[in-house]
Coordinates of C-alpha atoms and ligand atoms in Angstrom, one line a residue:
M179 CA -35.3 -9.9 27.2
A180 CA -34.7 -6.1 27.0
R181 CA -35.0 -4.6 23.5
Q182 CA -31.8 -3.9 21.7
S183 CA -30.9 -0.3 21.0
V184 CA -30.0 0.7 17.4
A185 CA -26.4 1.0 18.5
E186 CA -26.4 -2.5 20.0
Q187 CA -27.9 -3.9 16.8
F188 CA -25.3 -1.9 14.8
V189 CA -22.4 -3.5 16.7
D190 CA -24.0 -6.9 16.5
V191 CA -24.3 -6.8 12.7
L192 CA -20.7 -5.6 12.3
S193 CA -19.4 -8.4 14.5
R194 CA -21.3 -10.9 12.4
A195 CA -19.6 -9.3 9.3
G196 CA -16.2 -10.2 10.9
V197 CA -15.3 -6.8 12.4
K198 CA -12.9 -7.3 15.4
R199 CA -12.2 -3.7 16.4
F200 CA -13.3 -0.1 16.0
Y201 CA -10.5 2.5 15.7
G202 CA -11.5 6.0 16.8
V203 CA -11.9 8.8 19.3
V204 CA -15.0 8.9 21.4
G205 CA -17.4 11.8 21.4
D206 CA -20.9 12.8 22.4
S207 CA -22.7 11.7 19.2
L208 CA -20.9 8.4 19.3
N209 CA -21.7 7.6 22.9
P210 CA -24.5 5.0 22.3
V211 CA -22.2 3.1 19.9
T212 CA -19.1 3.2 22.0
D213 CA -21.1 2.1 25.0
A214 CA -22.4 -0.8 22.9
V215 CA -18.8 -1.7 21.9
R216 CA -17.8 -1.5 25.6
R217 CA -20.4 -4.2 26.4
S218 CA -19.7 -6.3 23.3
A219 CA -17.5 -9.4 23.7
A220 CA -16.8 -9.5 19.9
I221 CA -15.6 -6.0 19.1
E222 CA -12.9 -4.0 21.0
W223 CA -12.6 -0.2 20.9
V224 CA -9.0 0.9 19.9
Q225 CA -8.6 4.4 21.2
V226 CA -6.3 6.4 19.0
R227 CA -5.1 10.1 19.2
H228 CA -6.1 11.2 15.8
E229 CA -9.0 9.8 13.8
E230 CA -6.9 9.8 10.6
A231 CA -4.5 7.4 12.3
G232 CA -7.5 5.2 13.1
A233 CA -8.6 5.1 9.4
F234 CA -5.1 4.3 8.3
A235 CA -4.9 1.5 10.9
A236 CA -8.3 0.1 9.8
G237 CA -7.1 0.2 6.2
A238 CA -3.9 -1.7 7.0
E239 CA -5.7 -4.3 9.1
A240 CA -8.1 -4.9 6.2
Q241 CA -5.2 -5.2 3.7
L242 CA -3.5 -7.8 5.8
T243 CA -6.5 -9.9 6.8
G244 CA -8.9 -9.3 3.9
R245 CA -11.6 -8.9 6.6
L246 CA -13.9 -6.0 7.0
C247 CA -12.4 -3.4 9.4
A248 CA -14.0 -0.4 11.0
C249 CA -13.3 3.1 12.3
A250 CA -15.4 5.8 13.7
G251 CA -15.4 9.6 14.2
S252 CA -17.8 11.8 16.2
C253 CA -19.8 14.5 14.6
G254 CA -18.2 17.3 12.6
P255 CA -14.4 17.6 13.3
G256 CA -14.2 14.0 14.6
H257 CA -15.3 12.4 11.4
L258 CA -13.6 15.1 9.2
H259 CA -10.3 13.8 10.7
L260 CA -11.0 10.4 9.2
I261 CA -11.1 11.6 5.7
N262 CA -7.4 11.2 4.5
G263 CA -7.1 7.8 5.9
L264 CA -10.3 6.7 4.3
Y265 CA -9.1 8.0 0.9
D266 CA -6.1 5.9 1.3
A267 CA -8.1 2.8 2.3
H268 CA -10.5 3.3 -0.5
R269 CA -7.8 3.7 -3.1
S270 CA -5.9 0.7 -1.7
M271 CA -9.2 -1.3 -2.1
A272 CA -9.3 -2.1 1.6
P273 CA -12.7 -3.1 2.9
V274 CA -13.4 -0.5 5.6
L275 CA -16.6 0.5 7.2
A276 CA -16.6 4.0 8.7
L277 CA -19.1 5.3 11.1
A278 CA -19.5 9.1 10.9
A279 CA -21.5 10.1 13.9
H280 CA -23.8 13.0 13.2
I281 CA -25.2 16.0 15.1
P282 CA -28.7 15.6 16.7
S283 CA -31.1 14.6 13.9
A284 CA -33.6 17.4 14.7
E285 CA -30.8 20.0 14.0
I286 CA -29.6 18.8 10.6
G287 CA -29.7 21.6 8.1
T288 CA -29.5 24.5 10.6
S289 CA -25.8 25.2 10.7
Y290 CA -25.8 23.6 14.2
F291 CA -22.7 23.4 16.3
Q292 CA -20.2 21.0 14.6
E293 CA -22.5 20.5 11.6
T294 CA -21.1 18.9 8.5
H295 CA -22.9 16.7 5.9
P296 CA -21.0 13.4 6.2
D297 CA -23.0 11.6 3.6
R298 CA -21.9 14.2 1.1
L299 CA -18.4 14.6 2.5
F300 CA -17.4 11.0 2.1
A301 CA -19.1 10.4 -1.2
E302 CA -15.8 10.7 -3.1
C303 CA -13.8 8.4 -0.9
S304 CA -16.3 5.5 -0.7
H305 CA -18.4 3.2 -2.7
Y306 CA -21.4 4.0 -0.5
S307 CA -22.2 6.9 1.9
E308 CA -25.6 7.1 3.4
L309 CA -27.4 8.7 6.3
I310 CA -29.4 6.6 8.7
S311 CA -32.3 8.9 9.8
H312 CA -34.7 6.3 11.2
P313 CA -34.2 3.2 13.4
E314 CA -36.0 1.0 10.9
Q315 CA -33.5 1.9 8.2
M316 CA -30.4 0.9 10.2
P317 CA -30.0 -2.8 9.5
R318 CA -30.6 -2.5 5.8
I319 CA -28.4 0.5 5.3
L320 CA -25.6 -1.1 7.4
Q321 CA -25.9 -4.4 5.5
T322 CA -25.8 -2.5 2.2
A323 CA -22.7 -0.6 3.3
I324 CA -21.0 -3.8 4.4
Q325 CA -21.7 -5.5 1.1
H326 CA -20.4 -2.5 -0.8
A327 CA -17.1 -2.4 1.3
I328 CA -16.6 -6.2 0.9
G329 CA -18.1 -6.7 -2.5
R330 CA -16.4 -3.8 -4.2
S331 CA -13.3 -3.7 -2.0
G332 CA -13.2 -0.2 -0.6
V333 CA -14.8 2.1 1.9
A334 CA -18.4 2.5 2.9
V335 CA -19.6 5.2 5.3
V336 CA -22.7 5.3 7.4
S337 CA -23.7 8.5 9.1
M338 CA -25.9 8.3 12.1
S339 CA -27.0 10.8 14.8
G340 CA -26.4 9.9 18.4
D341 CA -30.2 10.2 19.2
I342 CA -31.0 7.7 16.5
A343 CA -28.4 5.3 17.7
G344 CA -29.8 5.5 21.2
Q345 CA -33.3 4.6 20.3
D346 CA -34.9 1.1 20.6
A347 CA -34.3 -1.0 17.6
P348 CA -37.3 -2.6 15.9
E349 CA -37.7 -6.3 16.5
R350 CA -36.1 -8.5 13.8
S351 CA -37.7 -11.7 12.8
T352 CA -34.5 -13.1 11.2
E353 CA -30.9 -12.2 11.2
P354 CA -29.7 -10.7 7.9
A355 CA -27.5 -13.0 5.9
I356 CA -24.2 -11.2 5.2
V357 CA -21.8 -12.1 2.4
T358 CA -18.2 -11.8 3.7
R359 CA -16.2 -13.5 0.9
R360 CA -15.9 -12.5 -2.7
P361 CA -16.5 -14.8 -5.5
S362 CA -13.8 -15.3 -8.1
I363 CA -14.5 -14.0 -11.6
C364 CA -13.5 -16.0 -14.7
P365 CA -13.8 -14.3 -18.0
G366 CA -16.0 -15.8 -20.7
R367 CA -14.9 -18.4 -23.2
E368 CA -14.8 -15.8 -26.1
E369 CA -12.4 -13.5 -24.2
I370 CA -10.1 -16.4 -23.3
A371 CA -10.1 -17.6 -26.9
E372 CA -9.4 -14.1 -28.2
L373 CA -6.6 -13.6 -25.7
A374 CA -5.1 -17.0 -26.6
R375 CA -5.2 -15.9 -30.3
L376 CA -3.3 -12.7 -29.6
V377 CA -0.8 -14.5 -27.5
D378 CA -0.2 -17.1 -30.2
E379 CA 0.2 -14.4 -32.8
A380 CA 2.8 -12.5 -30.8
Q381 CA 6.6 -13.1 -31.0
A382 CA 7.5 -11.3 -27.8
V383 CA 5.1 -11.1 -24.9
T384 CA 5.7 -9.1 -21.7
L385 CA 3.6 -9.3 -18.5
F386 CA 3.2 -6.3 -16.2
C387 CA 1.8 -7.1 -12.8
G388 CA 0.0 -5.1 -10.1
S389 CA -1.6 -5.9 -6.8
G390 CA -4.3 -7.9 -8.7
C391 CA -1.7 -10.6 -8.9
A392 CA -2.0 -11.2 -5.2
R393 CA -2.1 -15.0 -4.5
A394 CA -1.6 -15.7 -8.3
H395 CA 2.2 -16.0 -8.2
D396 CA 2.1 -19.6 -9.5
E397 CA -0.3 -18.9 -12.3
V398 CA 1.8 -15.9 -13.5
M399 CA 5.0 -18.0 -13.4
A400 CA 3.4 -20.9 -15.3
F401 CA 2.1 -18.6 -18.0
A402 CA 5.4 -16.7 -18.3
E403 CA 7.2 -20.0 -18.6
R404 CA 4.8 -21.2 -21.4
V405 CA 5.2 -18.1 -23.5
K406 CA 8.7 -17.1 -22.4
A407 CA 7.6 -13.7 -21.2
P408 CA 9.6 -11.3 -19.1
V409 CA 7.7 -10.2 -16.0
G410 CA 7.8 -6.7 -14.7
H411 CA 5.8 -5.2 -11.9
A412 CA 4.3 -1.9 -10.6
L413 CA 5.1 -1.0 -6.9
R414 CA 1.9 -2.6 -5.7
G415 CA 2.7 -5.8 -7.5
K416 CA 6.2 -6.1 -6.0
E417 CA 5.2 -8.1 -2.8
W418 CA 3.4 -10.6 -4.9
I419 CA 5.7 -11.0 -7.9
Q420 CA 9.3 -10.1 -7.2
Y421 CA 10.4 -13.3 -5.6
D422 CA 11.1 -16.8 -7.0
N423 CA 10.7 -15.2 -10.4
P424 CA 13.0 -16.5 -13.1
F425 CA 11.4 -13.9 -15.5
D426 CA 11.9 -10.8 -13.3
V427 CA 12.8 -7.6 -15.2
G428 CA 12.1 -5.2 -12.4
M429 CA 9.8 -2.4 -11.7
S430 CA 8.4 0.4 -14.0
G431 CA 7.3 3.8 -12.9
L432 CA 8.8 6.9 -11.3
L433 CA 10.7 4.8 -8.8
G434 CA 11.4 2.0 -11.2
Y435 CA 14.6 0.0 -11.9
G436 CA 15.9 -2.7 -14.2
A437 CA 14.5 -3.5 -17.7
A438 CA 10.7 -3.4 -17.1
Y439 CA 10.4 -0.3 -19.3
E440 CA 12.3 -1.9 -22.2
A441 CA 10.5 -5.2 -21.9
M442 CA 7.2 -3.4 -22.1
H443 CA 8.2 -1.2 -25.1
E444 CA 10.1 -3.9 -27.1
A445 CA 7.4 -6.5 -26.8
D446 CA 4.8 -6.9 -29.5
L447 CA 2.1 -7.9 -26.9
L448 CA 2.0 -6.4 -23.5
I449 CA -0.4 -8.0 -20.9
L450 CA -1.3 -5.8 -18.0
L451 CA -2.3 -8.1 -15.1
G452 CA -4.3 -6.6 -12.2
T453 CA -2.7 -3.2 -12.4
D454 CA -4.1 0.3 -12.5
F455 CA -0.6 1.6 -12.9
P456 CA -1.3 5.4 -13.3
Y457 CA 1.7 6.7 -15.3
T458 CA 0.6 6.6 -19.0
A459 CA 4.0 8.0 -20.0
F460 CA 5.6 4.7 -19.0
L461 CA 3.2 2.6 -21.2
P462 CA 4.0 1.9 -24.8
E463 CA 1.9 3.3 -27.7
H464 CA 2.8 1.1 -30.5
V465 CA 2.5 -2.3 -28.9
R466 CA -0.7 -4.5 -28.7
I467 CA -2.0 -4.2 -25.2
V468 CA -4.3 -6.5 -23.3
Q469 CA -5.5 -5.7 -19.8
V470 CA -6.9 -8.2 -17.3
D471 CA -8.7 -6.7 -14.2
I472 CA -11.3 -7.7 -11.7
R473 CA -12.7 -4.2 -12.0
P474 CA -14.2 -3.4 -15.4
E475 CA -13.9 0.3 -14.7
H476 CA -10.1 0.0 -14.7
L477 CA -10.0 -1.4 -18.2
G478 CA -8.6 0.9 -20.8
R479 CA -8.4 4.0 -18.6
R480 CA -4.7 4.3 -18.9
S481 CA -4.0 3.1 -22.4
R482 CA -5.6 2.1 -25.6
L483 CA -6.4 -1.6 -25.4
D484 CA -6.6 -4.3 -28.1
L485 CA -8.5 -6.5 -25.7
A486 CA -10.1 -5.9 -22.4
V487 CA -10.6 -8.9 -20.1
W488 CA -12.8 -8.7 -17.0
G489 CA -11.6 -11.3 -14.6
D490 CA -9.3 -12.4 -11.7
V491 CA -5.7 -12.7 -12.7
G492 CA -5.4 -16.2 -11.3
E493 CA -8.7 -17.5 -12.8
T494 CA -7.9 -15.9 -16.2
L495 CA -4.4 -17.4 -16.4
R496 CA -5.6 -20.9 -15.2
A497 CA -8.1 -20.8 -18.1
L498 CA -5.7 -19.3 -20.6
T499 CA -2.4 -21.2 -20.1
P500 CA -3.5 -24.5 -21.5
Q501 CA -5.1 -22.8 -24.5
V502 CA -1.9 -21.0 -25.8
R503 CA 0.7 -22.7 -27.8
E504 CA 4.0 -23.2 -25.9
K505 CA 6.7 -20.9 -27.3
N506 CA 10.2 -22.3 -27.6
D507 CA 12.0 -19.1 -28.6
R508 CA 13.5 -17.6 -25.5
R509 CA 15.5 -14.9 -27.3
F510 CA 13.4 -12.0 -26.3
L511 CA 13.2 -13.2 -22.7
D512 CA 16.9 -13.8 -22.4
R513 CA 17.8 -10.4 -24.0
M514 CA 15.5 -8.7 -21.4
L515 CA 17.0 -10.7 -18.5
K516 CA 20.5 -9.7 -19.6
K517 CA 19.4 -6.0 -19.9
H518 CA 17.9 -6.2 -16.5
A519 CA 21.0 -7.7 -14.9
E520 CA 23.1 -5.1 -16.7
A521 CA 20.9 -2.3 -15.5
L522 CA 21.2 -3.5 -11.9
E523 CA 24.9 -4.2 -12.1
G524 CA 25.3 -0.6 -13.3
V525 CA 23.8 0.8 -10.2
V526 CA 24.5 -1.8 -7.6
T527 CA 27.5 0.1 -6.2
A528 CA 25.9 3.5 -6.6
Y529 CA 25.8 4.2 -2.9
T530 CA 28.2 1.7 -1.4
R531 CA 31.5 3.6 -1.6
D532 CA 32.7 4.3 1.9
V533 CA 29.2 3.8 3.1
E534 CA 30.2 2.2 6.4
R535 CA 31.9 5.4 7.4
H536 CA 29.7 8.0 5.5
R537 CA 28.1 10.6 7.8
P538 CA 25.3 11.4 7.9
I539 CA 24.3 7.8 7.5
H540 CA 23.3 6.9 4.0
P541 CA 19.6 5.8 4.0
E542 CA 20.2 3.1 1.4
Y543 CA 22.7 1.5 3.7
V544 CA 20.1 1.4 6.4
A545 CA 17.5 -0.1 4.1
A546 CA 19.9 -2.8 2.9
I547 CA 20.7 -3.8 6.5
L548 CA 17.1 -3.7 7.5
D549 CA 16.3 -6.1 4.7
E550 CA 18.8 -8.5 6.1
E551 CA 17.8 -8.2 9.7
A552 CA 14.0 -8.2 9.4
A553 CA 12.0 -11.4 9.9
D554 CA 11.0 -13.6 7.1
D555 CA 7.4 -12.8 7.7
A556 CA 7.8 -9.2 8.7
V557 CA 5.1 -6.6 7.8
F558 CA 6.7 -3.4 6.5
T559 CA 4.7 -0.2 6.5
V560 CA 6.3 2.5 4.4
D561 CA 5.9 6.2 4.5
T562 CA 5.3 8.2 1.4
G563 CA 8.5 10.0 0.6
M564 CA 12.0 8.6 0.1
C565 CA 11.1 5.6 2.3
T566 CA 9.0 4.4 -0.5
V567 CA 12.1 4.5 -2.8
W568 CA 14.2 2.6 -0.3
A569 CA 11.5 0.0 0.2
A570 CA 11.0 -0.4 -3.5
R571 CA 14.7 -1.0 -4.0
Y572 CA 15.9 -2.8 -0.9
L573 CA 13.1 -4.8 0.7
S574 CA 13.1 -8.3 -0.6
P575 CA 9.7 -9.9 -0.8
N576 CA 9.4 -13.7 -0.3
G577 CA 5.7 -14.5 -0.4
R578 CA 5.4 -14.2 3.4
R579 CA 6.6 -10.6 4.1
R580 CA 4.0 -7.9 3.5
L581 CA 4.6 -4.4 2.2
I582 CA 1.9 -1.8 2.9
G583 CA 2.1 1.9 2.0
S584 CA 0.1 4.7 0.6
F585 CA 1.0 3.6 -2.9
S586 CA -2.2 4.8 -4.7
H587 CA -3.2 7.8 -2.6
G588 CA 0.4 8.9 -1.8
S589 CA -0.3 10.4 1.6
M590 CA 2.4 11.3 4.1
A591 CA 2.3 10.0 7.7
N592 CA 0.7 6.6 6.7
A593 CA 3.3 4.2 7.9
M594 CA 3.2 4.4 11.7
P595 CA -0.6 4.5 11.9
Q596 CA -0.8 1.6 9.4
A597 CA 1.6 -0.3 11.7
I598 CA -1.0 0.0 14.5
G599 CA -3.5 -1.9 12.5
A600 CA -1.0 -4.4 11.3
Q601 CA 0.2 -5.1 14.8
L602 CA -3.3 -5.5 16.2
A603 CA -4.1 -8.0 13.4
D604 CA -1.3 -10.2 14.7
R605 CA 0.5 -9.2 17.9
G606 CA 3.1 -11.9 17.5
R607 CA 4.3 -10.7 14.1
Q608 CA 7.2 -8.4 13.5
V609 CA 5.8 -5.0 12.3
I610 CA 8.3 -2.4 11.1
S611 CA 7.3 1.2 10.2
L612 CA 9.8 2.8 7.8
S613 CA 9.0 6.4 8.6
G614 CA 10.3 9.7 7.3
D615 CA 10.8 12.4 10.0
G616 CA 8.3 14.6 8.1
G617 CA 5.7 11.9 8.0
F618 CA 6.3 10.6 11.5
S619 CA 6.0 14.1 13.1
M620 CA 2.8 14.7 11.2
L621 CA 0.9 12.1 13.1
M622 CA 3.4 11.7 16.0
G623 CA 0.6 11.8 18.6
D624 CA -0.3 8.3 17.7
F625 CA 3.1 7.0 18.7
L626 CA 1.5 7.2 22.1
T627 CA -1.1 4.7 20.9
L628 CA 1.7 2.1 20.5
I629 CA 2.5 2.6 24.2
H630 CA -1.1 2.8 25.3
H631 CA -2.0 -0.5 23.7
D632 CA 1.4 -2.1 24.2
L633 CA 2.0 -2.7 20.5
P634 CA 5.5 -3.8 19.9
V635 CA 5.8 -1.9 16.6
K636 CA 9.3 -0.9 15.5
V637 CA 9.6 2.5 14.1
V638 CA 12.7 2.8 11.9
L639 CA 13.0 6.6 11.4
F640 CA 14.9 7.9 8.4
D641 CA 15.7 11.2 10.1
N642 CA 17.1 13.6 7.5
S643 CA 15.6 16.8 9.0
A644 CA 14.0 17.3 5.6
L645 CA 11.0 16.7 3.4
G646 CA 13.5 14.9 1.2
M647 CA 11.2 13.7 -1.6
V648 CA 10.0 17.2 -2.3
D649 CA 13.5 18.6 -2.1
L650 CA 14.3 16.2 -5.0
E651 CA 11.1 17.1 -6.9
M652 CA 12.0 20.8 -6.6
M653 CA 15.5 20.2 -7.9
V654 CA 14.2 18.1 -10.8
A655 CA 11.7 20.8 -11.8
G656 CA 14.4 23.5 -11.5
Y657 CA 13.2 25.2 -8.3
P658 CA 15.6 25.9 -5.5
P659 CA 14.5 23.8 -2.5
Y660 CA 12.4 25.9 -0.2
G661 CA 10.4 25.0 2.9
T662 CA 11.9 21.6 2.9
T663 CA 14.0 21.5 6.0
Y664 CA 13.4 21.0 9.7
P665 CA 15.5 21.7 12.8
H666 CA 17.3 18.6 14.1
T667 CA 15.0 16.8 16.6
D668 CA 16.0 14.0 18.9
Y669 CA 13.0 11.7 18.3
A670 CA 14.6 8.9 20.4
A671 CA 14.5 11.2 23.4
I672 CA 10.8 11.9 22.7
A673 CA 10.1 8.1 22.4
R674 CA 11.8 7.5 25.7
A675 CA 10.0 10.3 27.4
A676 CA 6.7 8.7 26.1
G677 CA 7.7 5.4 27.7
A678 CA 9.0 3.5 24.7
H679 CA 12.4 2.2 23.8
G680 CA 14.3 4.9 21.9
V681 CA 17.8 5.0 20.4
R682 CA 19.4 7.6 18.3
V683 CA 22.3 6.6 16.0
D684 CA 24.5 8.9 13.9
D685 CA 27.4 6.6 13.3
P686 CA 27.0 4.1 10.4
E687 CA 29.0 1.5 12.3
D688 CA 26.4 1.3 14.9
V689 CA 23.5 0.8 12.5
R690 CA 23.4 -3.0 12.5
D691 CA 23.7 -3.5 16.2
A692 CA 21.1 -0.8 16.9
L693 CA 18.7 -2.3 14.5
R694 CA 19.1 -5.8 16.0
E695 CA 18.6 -4.4 19.4
T696 CA 15.5 -2.5 18.3
L697 CA 14.0 -5.4 16.5
A698 CA 14.6 -7.7 19.5
H699 CA 13.1 -5.2 22.0
D700 CA 9.9 -6.6 23.6
G701 CA 7.7 -3.6 23.1
P702 CA 7.3 -0.4 21.1
A703 CA 10.6 1.0 20.0
L704 CA 11.9 3.8 17.8
L705 CA 15.3 3.8 16.1
D706 CA 16.2 7.4 15.2
L707 CA 18.8 7.2 12.4
V708 CA 20.4 10.5 11.4
T709 CA 20.4 10.1 7.7
D710 CA 21.8 12.0 4.7
P711 CA 19.3 14.4 3.2
N712 CA 21.3 14.4 0.0
A713 CA 20.8 10.8 -0.9
M714 CA 19.3 10.7 -4.3
A715 CA 17.2 8.4 -6.4
M716 CA 16.1 9.3 -9.8
P717 CA 13.5 7.8 -12.1
P718 CA 15.1 5.7 -14.8
R719 CA 13.2 7.6 -17.5
I720 CA 13.9 11.2 -16.9
T721 CA 13.1 13.8 -19.6
G722 CA 15.7 16.2 -21.0
R723 CA 13.8 19.1 -19.5
Q724 CA 13.7 17.4 -16.1
L725 CA 17.4 16.6 -16.3
A726 CA 18.2 20.2 -17.3
G727 CA 16.3 21.4 -14.2
F728 CA 18.2 19.0 -12.1
A729 CA 21.5 19.9 -13.6
T730 CA 21.0 23.6 -13.0
T731 CA 20.4 23.0 -9.4
T732 CA 23.2 20.5 -8.7
S733 CA 25.7 18.6 -10.6
K734 CA 27.4 16.6 -8.0
L735 CA 24.5 14.4 -6.7
V736 CA 24.2 10.8 -7.7
L737 CA 21.5 10.2 -10.3
T738 CA 20.4 6.8 -9.2
G739 CA 20.2 4.6 -6.2
G740 CA 21.4 1.1 -5.5
V741 CA 19.3 -2.0 -5.8
G742 CA 19.9 -4.3 -2.8
R743 CA 19.5 -8.0 -2.9
M744 CA 17.4 -8.1 -6.1
I745 CA 20.7 -8.2 -8.0
D746 CA 21.0 -11.8 -6.6
L747 CA 17.8 -12.8 -8.3
A748 CA 18.9 -11.1 -11.6
R749 CA 22.3 -12.8 -11.5
S750 CA 20.8 -16.2 -10.8
N751 CA 18.2 -15.8 -13.5
L752 CA 21.0 -15.0 -15.9
R753 CA 22.8 -18.2 -14.9
N754 CA 19.6 -20.1 -15.7
I755 CA 19.6 -19.0 -19.4
P756 CA 20.4 -22.2 -21.3
R757 CA 23.7 -22.0 -23.2
P758 CA 23.4 -22.5 -27.0
Ligands
TPP262 C1 -0.3 14.7 3.6 C2 0.7 15.1 2.6 N1 1.3 16.3 2.6 C3 2.2 16.6 1.7 C4 2.6 15.7 0.7 C5 3.7 16.1 -0.3 N2 4.9 15.3 0.0 C6 5.2 14.1 -0.5 S1 6.6 13.4 0.1 C7 6.8 14.7 1.1 C8 8.1 14.7 2.0 C9 8.1 13.6 3.0 O1 9.1 13.9 3.9 P1 9.6 12.9 5.0 O2 8.5 12.2 5.6 O3 10.5 13.6 5.9 O4 10.4 11.8 4.2 P2 11.7 11.9 3.2 O5 11.2 12.1 1.8 O6 12.5 13.1 3.7 O7 12.4 10.7 3.4 C10 5.8 15.6 1.0 C11 5.8 16.9 1.7 C12 1.9 14.4 0.7 N3 2.2 13.5 -0.1 N4 1.0 14.1 1.7

């Protein structure tokens, strides 16, 4: 049998680690690897138009499947383009392996054509970034990279020159064993006992949940029931926690709503579950705080802690719940449920007046209808900008739907590229990209990737001809909006010219039918909705200074948005409060 090349061995090892596809753009330094992929039955090459889109796609696929996913860029500019998508994947804790092809190995360090130093470049957006400079090194470096990406949930980057990849690989006596599943981490007995003591001492416990509560819905609900705790969430916890939740008090943070803030501040014990919620200003100072997280480096970096617990949320709660005394006093919980329902009732009609006739179309109206029309197991990818607000407020999770955005990194242009990875992970699933016109046009070239690979992604474009979120930020800070508008563009015509289904709608009465038609279309489709750039959403906690800035710029804009179907949950939770 002919000797394997380093590139063939590379592809072989990746396929045994579960990688199904490589997103990227080919290039000289990548040739040995792309040729090995061409001949591989296990891994397909997904040709994209911009490497950043490939990195976003790999990150989304990894977030949906939990499997290691991969992307690649050729030397210099090719892999430089990966960087923003890799930051996003890394900060979303998505296991992604990136191959940064390198200039010829004999030229490194000479300012050669296209030279960069990828092992340095990617150090900040990865757990591991190493250069392979000898064929012997490859299997061990690749294995170490894979174990970093999977074991520590994030990005690992290997850099390799094309000439190294093209060489014969050394013979291997055995195949390396690769770990592809993570263990669960249960805290020690002492921590559980200490946590149980703090819970027993507290009169009013609030839980605040992040993405670390994935697949721990039952455990969170059982614990909340036992200690009669209101349950709030951060944006990344929404898809895991905000459904079938009799304890729901909404979301905290800049885009928050409901009574999560009050429940966190009026408790005497706040338990942060699997959240690296970044806004310290929203966390209380005079409340006992416990944090539970699988990553010890997250513990205590946002607030002072009375107890730090290193463990999985599910494991921790399974061990803890039987050890705490059941609380019978629901007064704090019921008061918070009432506050929450009142807060939502107060804003539920914020946008609804005349909305079926309002032109330009009100974006919240679109989001509300989309929530009703989308499939029960839809994947929503959400652009950074106002789409994130509409998704946070209007999309109803149910345990089967998924919500993916750039919620930690906050990059624009994430949604449509992420939809590519989401759709490739499951071609039969409904994948909807909620795109802003600014974000969409930033990586619009990869709309062609949907057509190229026949991916039936539905792009729902909130086309306000503006960088709306920044418009709002400028007004809040007291600056007159500047550099935030675009000329009107008919994106539906662009979609049709590219070979996709494209419809432009500017009459609110047409929204539902157009959405139905778009979602039912058997192929890539774009629905260009001409929306109102002046639709506002304000954080529930806004400082006097911020408000003053806002007020000097405009006085007639609505200060808060509506809340969609979550009001139903709040109302039914209120009905469940036992009558005295
Ligand atoms: C790559 C990148 N550039 C700039 C920003 C700053 N930024 C955040 S939201 C936003 C506006 C987004 O506009 P659009 O996609 O049209 O959505 P809208 O807010 O209007 O709904 C900008 C410029 C960013 N987050 N990421």
